[in-house]
Amino acid sequence: MRKGIGRGAATLVLLAGLPMVGSALDNGLAKTPPMGWNSWNKYACNGLNEKVVRETADAMASNGMKEAGYAFVVIDDCWQTSRDAEGNIIADKEKFPSGIKALAGYIHSKGLKFGIYTDVGTRTCAGRPGSAGHEYQDARQYAEWGVDYVKEDWCNTLPGQNAESSYTLFRNALAASGRPIVFSICEWGSNKPWLWAGPVGNLWRATDDIQDCWDCKKPRGGNGVVEILDLMDPIYSYSGPGHWNDPDMLEVGNGGMTTEEDRTHFSMWALFSAPLLVGTDVVNMSKETKEILLNKDVIAIDQDPLGQQGRRVKKDGDLEVWSKQLADGGRAVVLLNRGATPATIEANWTDIGYPASISATVRDLWTGKETSGQKGSYSAQVPSHGVAMVTVRP
Ligand code: GLA
């Protein structure tokens, strides 16, 4: 070793060029959780087509969603049919007669961004061609089409296939395409992606597919909203700007839950700093659904620049208190009633990381009611399967 530079300094210089395990993917994207719309929860395979996507983009650009921050329009499984002789991916010509590049251009002309879906394996979950063996070719094609967001699924992979290296391959392919593209990892939490995906993807599914129901764990997979809450809580520390735990796309507005339950679902996703991918028909959504999805105060909690994932700080049977620190030092707090009857739930200042002695302004984000000079704790009557969601600011 040359004189003048010690072993420690040399190691530091070397390490400075390497991504740190657990740090965010260095593509500068998704500093706040991505917001947008995805076709799957409402339209699945058979309902997806160009007309639906164009009408969705039209609605998002004119109904307040774009202004509220919903930027991405993502087509999920079933846009693709086959590959040509050179291996280029071919879109379904009947369902997407203008082609994907024209669709991306249309979405961009509305001031929105365009996302697409593929799979690590040979086939997608719906049996369409996956990206195995075509990673660089597909990434180059997506960039040429103007894709801004890629979701990569995990169906039809090989037994024992290494998820970290498979997703790293696609990350590298996207980086080589030269276009900034948000990378959404979708292996359903099977390989504990929170432990390795920080430097690989901007978001990763932490759980199996969401079902449009409150409490409906299925023996063969899928989770209702409350099962997802319990799966997300222990992994709160792995989420942050550029690298998010993803509890799956929203079911708000799809009819399987009451308005109260939809409001709870949305509030908890915001408390999680979760990606907010609307999964309903936004052209014909009800007034109630629109009021939930466009609540700017709740969206601001999701998009808070500190990017902390909220966690459960108190549990008394079905009554829970969840809290999240905000960039300005305030707290977002959710009083959650999982039980069958209305109940009063109390959050003490000491539960949310404040001394009992302070006095604070409490603002209810669903009713708009503000109380100043609140001392020691806050409590509210919460309906069955409902929440009170507030900010607490000393
Ligand atoms: C998996 C994913 C879903 C959706 C479907 C498409 O189940 O987890 O989000 O993309 O595949 O087939």
Short mmCIF file of C-alpha atoms in Angstrom, two decimals, residues 3-201:
data_model
loop_
_atom_site.label_atom_id
_atom_site.label_comp_id
_atom_site.label_asym_id
_atom_site.label_seq_id
_atom_site.Cartn_x
_atom_site.Cartn_y
_atom_site.Cartn_z
CA LYS A 3 2.25 5.86 1.83
CA GLY A 4 -0.29 8.56 2.54
CA ILE A 5 -3.46 6.52 2.03
CA GLY A 6 -4.38 4.13 4.81
CA ARG A 7 -6.26 0.86 4.41
CA GLY A 8 -9.40 2.44 5.93
CA ALA A 9 -9.40 5.33 3.49
CA ALA A 10 -8.85 2.99 0.53
CA THR A 11 -11.79 0.85 1.64
CA LEU A 12 -13.96 3.94 1.96
CA VAL A 13 -13.05 5.05 -1.56
CA LEU A 14 -13.93 1.59 -2.88
CA LEU A 15 -17.22 1.39 -0.98
CA ALA A 16 -18.27 4.83 -2.13
CA GLY A 17 -18.81 3.46 -5.64
CA LEU A 18 -20.97 0.50 -4.59
CA PRO A 19 -24.69 0.46 -3.85
CA MET A 20 -25.23 -0.13 -0.14
CA VAL A 21 -27.37 -3.10 0.77
CA GLY A 22 -30.75 -1.75 1.83
CA SER A 23 -30.25 1.62 0.13
CA ALA A 24 -32.55 2.84 -2.64
CA LEU A 25 -32.23 2.04 -6.33
CA ASP A 26 -30.09 4.82 -7.75
CA ASN A 27 -32.36 5.84 -10.67
CA GLY A 28 -33.62 9.02 -8.99
CA LEU A 29 -37.28 7.95 -9.38
CA ALA A 30 -40.24 7.43 -7.03
CA LYS A 31 -38.90 9.65 -4.27
CA THR A 32 -42.50 9.65 -3.09
CA PRO A 33 -44.71 6.57 -3.59
CA PRO A 34 -45.88 6.23 -7.23
CA MET A 35 -49.53 7.19 -7.84
CA GLY A 36 -51.67 6.24 -10.80
CA TRP A 37 -54.06 3.65 -12.20
CA ASN A 38 -53.58 0.00 -13.16
CA SER A 39 -55.97 -2.07 -15.27
CA TRP A 40 -55.83 -5.40 -13.39
CA ASN A 41 -58.15 -5.13 -10.36
CA LYS A 42 -61.11 -3.99 -12.48
CA TYR A 43 -60.52 -5.22 -16.03
CA ALA A 44 -58.26 -8.28 -15.48
CA CYS A 45 -57.38 -10.03 -18.74
CA ASN A 46 -60.49 -10.01 -20.88
CA GLY A 47 -61.65 -6.46 -20.12
CA LEU A 48 -58.39 -4.75 -21.05
CA ASN A 49 -58.26 -2.86 -24.34
CA GLU A 50 -57.09 0.41 -25.84
CA LYS A 51 -60.51 2.09 -25.56
CA VAL A 52 -60.65 1.48 -21.80
CA VAL A 53 -57.13 2.82 -21.34
CA ARG A 54 -57.70 5.95 -23.45
CA GLU A 55 -60.98 6.71 -21.68
CA THR A 56 -59.25 6.20 -18.34
CA ALA A 57 -56.53 8.68 -19.30
CA ASP A 58 -59.18 11.18 -20.48
CA ALA A 59 -61.00 10.86 -17.15
CA MET A 60 -57.84 11.15 -15.06
CA ALA A 61 -56.82 14.31 -16.90
CA SER A 62 -60.19 15.98 -16.32
CA ASN A 63 -61.71 14.65 -13.06
CA GLY A 64 -59.11 16.00 -10.62
CA MET A 65 -57.03 12.81 -10.40
CA LYS A 66 -54.08 14.21 -12.34
CA GLU A 67 -54.01 17.34 -10.18
CA ALA A 68 -54.21 15.16 -7.05
CA GLY A 69 -51.01 13.38 -8.14
CA TYR A 70 -52.21 10.26 -9.99
CA ALA A 71 -49.62 10.23 -12.78
CA PHE A 72 -49.16 6.70 -14.13
CA VAL A 73 -51.55 4.82 -16.42
CA VAL A 74 -50.37 1.20 -16.27
CA ILE A 75 -51.57 -1.64 -18.49
CA ASP A 76 -51.25 -4.96 -16.67
CA ASP A 77 -51.30 -8.53 -18.03
CA CYS A 78 -52.80 -9.45 -21.44
CA TRP A 79 -51.67 -6.57 -23.67
CA GLN A 80 -49.20 -8.92 -25.41
CA THR A 81 -49.79 -12.01 -27.58
CA SER A 82 -46.56 -13.41 -29.05
CA ARG A 83 -43.06 -12.67 -30.40
CA ASP A 84 -41.99 -12.17 -34.01
CA ALA A 85 -39.17 -14.08 -35.72
CA GLU A 86 -36.58 -11.70 -34.19
CA GLY A 87 -38.05 -12.18 -30.73
CA ASN A 88 -39.70 -8.75 -30.55
CA ILE A 89 -42.76 -8.65 -28.33
CA ILE A 90 -46.05 -8.21 -30.22
CA ALA A 91 -49.08 -6.42 -28.75
CA ASP A 92 -52.62 -7.79 -29.20
CA LYS A 93 -53.66 -6.15 -32.50
CA GLU A 94 -57.38 -6.57 -31.92
CA LYS A 95 -57.38 -5.03 -28.47
CA PHE A 96 -54.69 -2.41 -29.18
CA PRO A 97 -55.26 -1.56 -32.85
CA SER A 98 -53.18 1.66 -32.72
CA GLY A 99 -50.24 -0.09 -31.09
CA ILE A 100 -48.46 0.56 -27.83
CA LYS A 101 -46.31 3.47 -28.99
CA ALA A 102 -49.37 5.44 -30.11
CA LEU A 103 -51.12 4.65 -26.82
CA ALA A 104 -48.09 5.86 -24.84
CA GLY A 105 -48.05 9.03 -26.95
CA TYR A 106 -51.75 9.62 -26.24
CA ILE A 107 -51.24 9.20 -22.50
CA HIS A 108 -48.25 11.56 -22.59
CA SER A 109 -50.33 14.12 -24.52
CA LYS A 110 -52.68 14.16 -21.52
CA GLY A 111 -49.78 15.06 -19.20
CA LEU A 112 -49.72 11.52 -17.74
CA LYS A 113 -47.11 8.76 -17.71
CA PHE A 114 -47.36 5.28 -19.22
CA GLY A 115 -46.63 1.93 -17.57
CA ILE A 116 -46.54 -1.65 -18.83
CA TYR A 117 -46.42 -5.20 -17.42
CA THR A 118 -44.17 -8.20 -17.99
CA ASP A 119 -42.94 -11.29 -16.17
CA VAL A 120 -39.58 -12.74 -15.15
CA GLY A 121 -40.58 -16.19 -16.44
CA THR A 122 -41.29 -17.61 -19.87
CA ARG A 123 -45.00 -16.76 -19.56
CA THR A 124 -46.99 -14.18 -17.59
CA CYS A 125 -49.54 -15.26 -14.98
CA ALA A 126 -52.23 -15.15 -17.70
CA GLY A 127 -50.05 -17.21 -20.05
CA ARG A 128 -48.80 -14.41 -22.34
CA PRO A 129 -45.10 -14.24 -23.32
CA GLY A 130 -42.81 -13.29 -20.42
CA SER A 131 -39.43 -11.59 -20.63
CA ALA A 132 -37.18 -14.61 -19.84
CA GLY A 133 -34.26 -14.47 -22.27
CA HIS A 134 -35.53 -11.18 -23.78
CA GLU A 135 -34.76 -8.79 -20.91
CA TYR A 136 -32.55 -6.30 -22.81
CA GLN A 137 -34.64 -6.59 -25.97
CA ASP A 138 -37.86 -5.84 -24.08
CA ALA A 139 -36.36 -2.99 -22.05
CA ARG A 140 -35.06 -1.41 -25.27
CA GLN A 141 -38.49 -1.80 -26.90
CA TYR A 142 -40.30 -0.28 -23.91
CA ALA A 143 -37.94 2.70 -23.91
CA GLU A 144 -38.54 3.18 -27.62
CA TRP A 145 -42.31 3.13 -27.04
CA GLY A 146 -42.00 5.75 -24.27
CA VAL A 147 -42.69 3.54 -21.26
CA ASP A 148 -42.18 5.25 -17.87
CA TYR A 149 -42.98 2.37 -15.47
CA VAL A 150 -42.53 -1.41 -15.68
CA LYS A 151 -44.16 -3.98 -13.39
CA GLU A 152 -42.45 -7.37 -13.58
CA ASP A 153 -44.34 -10.40 -12.27
CA TRP A 154 -42.99 -13.75 -11.00
CA CYS A 155 -45.16 -16.46 -12.65
CA ASN A 156 -43.67 -19.40 -14.57
CA THR A 157 -40.17 -18.98 -13.20
CA LEU A 158 -37.95 -22.03 -12.68
CA PRO A 159 -38.09 -23.98 -9.43
CA GLY A 160 -35.52 -22.43 -7.09
CA GLN A 161 -34.86 -19.49 -9.43
CA ASN A 162 -33.04 -16.67 -7.61
CA ALA A 163 -35.36 -13.66 -7.39
CA GLU A 164 -32.69 -11.09 -6.50
CA SER A 165 -30.48 -11.91 -9.50
CA SER A 166 -33.48 -12.22 -11.86
CA TYR A 167 -34.80 -8.78 -10.94
CA THR A 168 -31.28 -7.33 -10.97
CA LEU A 169 -30.96 -8.50 -14.58
CA PHE A 170 -34.08 -6.55 -15.53
CA ARG A 171 -32.99 -3.52 -13.49
CA ASN A 172 -29.75 -3.49 -15.48
CA ALA A 173 -31.65 -3.87 -18.75
CA LEU A 174 -33.87 -0.89 -17.87
CA ALA A 175 -30.81 1.17 -16.89
CA ALA A 176 -29.12 0.28 -20.20
CA SER A 177 -32.22 1.45 -22.14
CA GLY A 178 -31.26 5.02 -21.23
CA ARG A 179 -34.84 6.03 -20.31
CA PRO A 180 -35.86 6.80 -16.71
CA ILE A 181 -38.27 3.95 -15.89
CA VAL A 182 -39.80 3.20 -12.49
CA PHE A 183 -39.24 -0.49 -11.71
CA SER A 184 -42.02 -2.35 -9.85
CA ILE A 185 -41.06 -5.80 -8.55
CA CYS A 186 -44.00 -8.19 -8.20
CA GLU A 187 -42.93 -11.46 -6.58
CA TRP A 188 -45.67 -11.24 -3.93
CA GLY A 189 -43.25 -11.15 -0.99
CA SER A 190 -42.29 -14.81 -1.61
CA ASN A 191 -38.55 -14.19 -1.31
CA LYS A 192 -38.70 -11.43 1.34
CA PRO A 193 -37.84 -8.69 -1.17
CA TRP A 194 -37.66 -6.05 1.59
CA LEU A 195 -34.34 -7.68 2.55
CA TRP A 196 -32.70 -7.28 -0.88
CA ALA A 197 -34.80 -5.24 -3.30
CA GLY A 198 -33.89 -1.72 -2.10
CA PRO A 199 -31.06 -1.32 -4.63
CA VAL A 200 -32.97 -3.33 -7.29
CA GLY A 201 -36.48 -1.88 -7.59
#
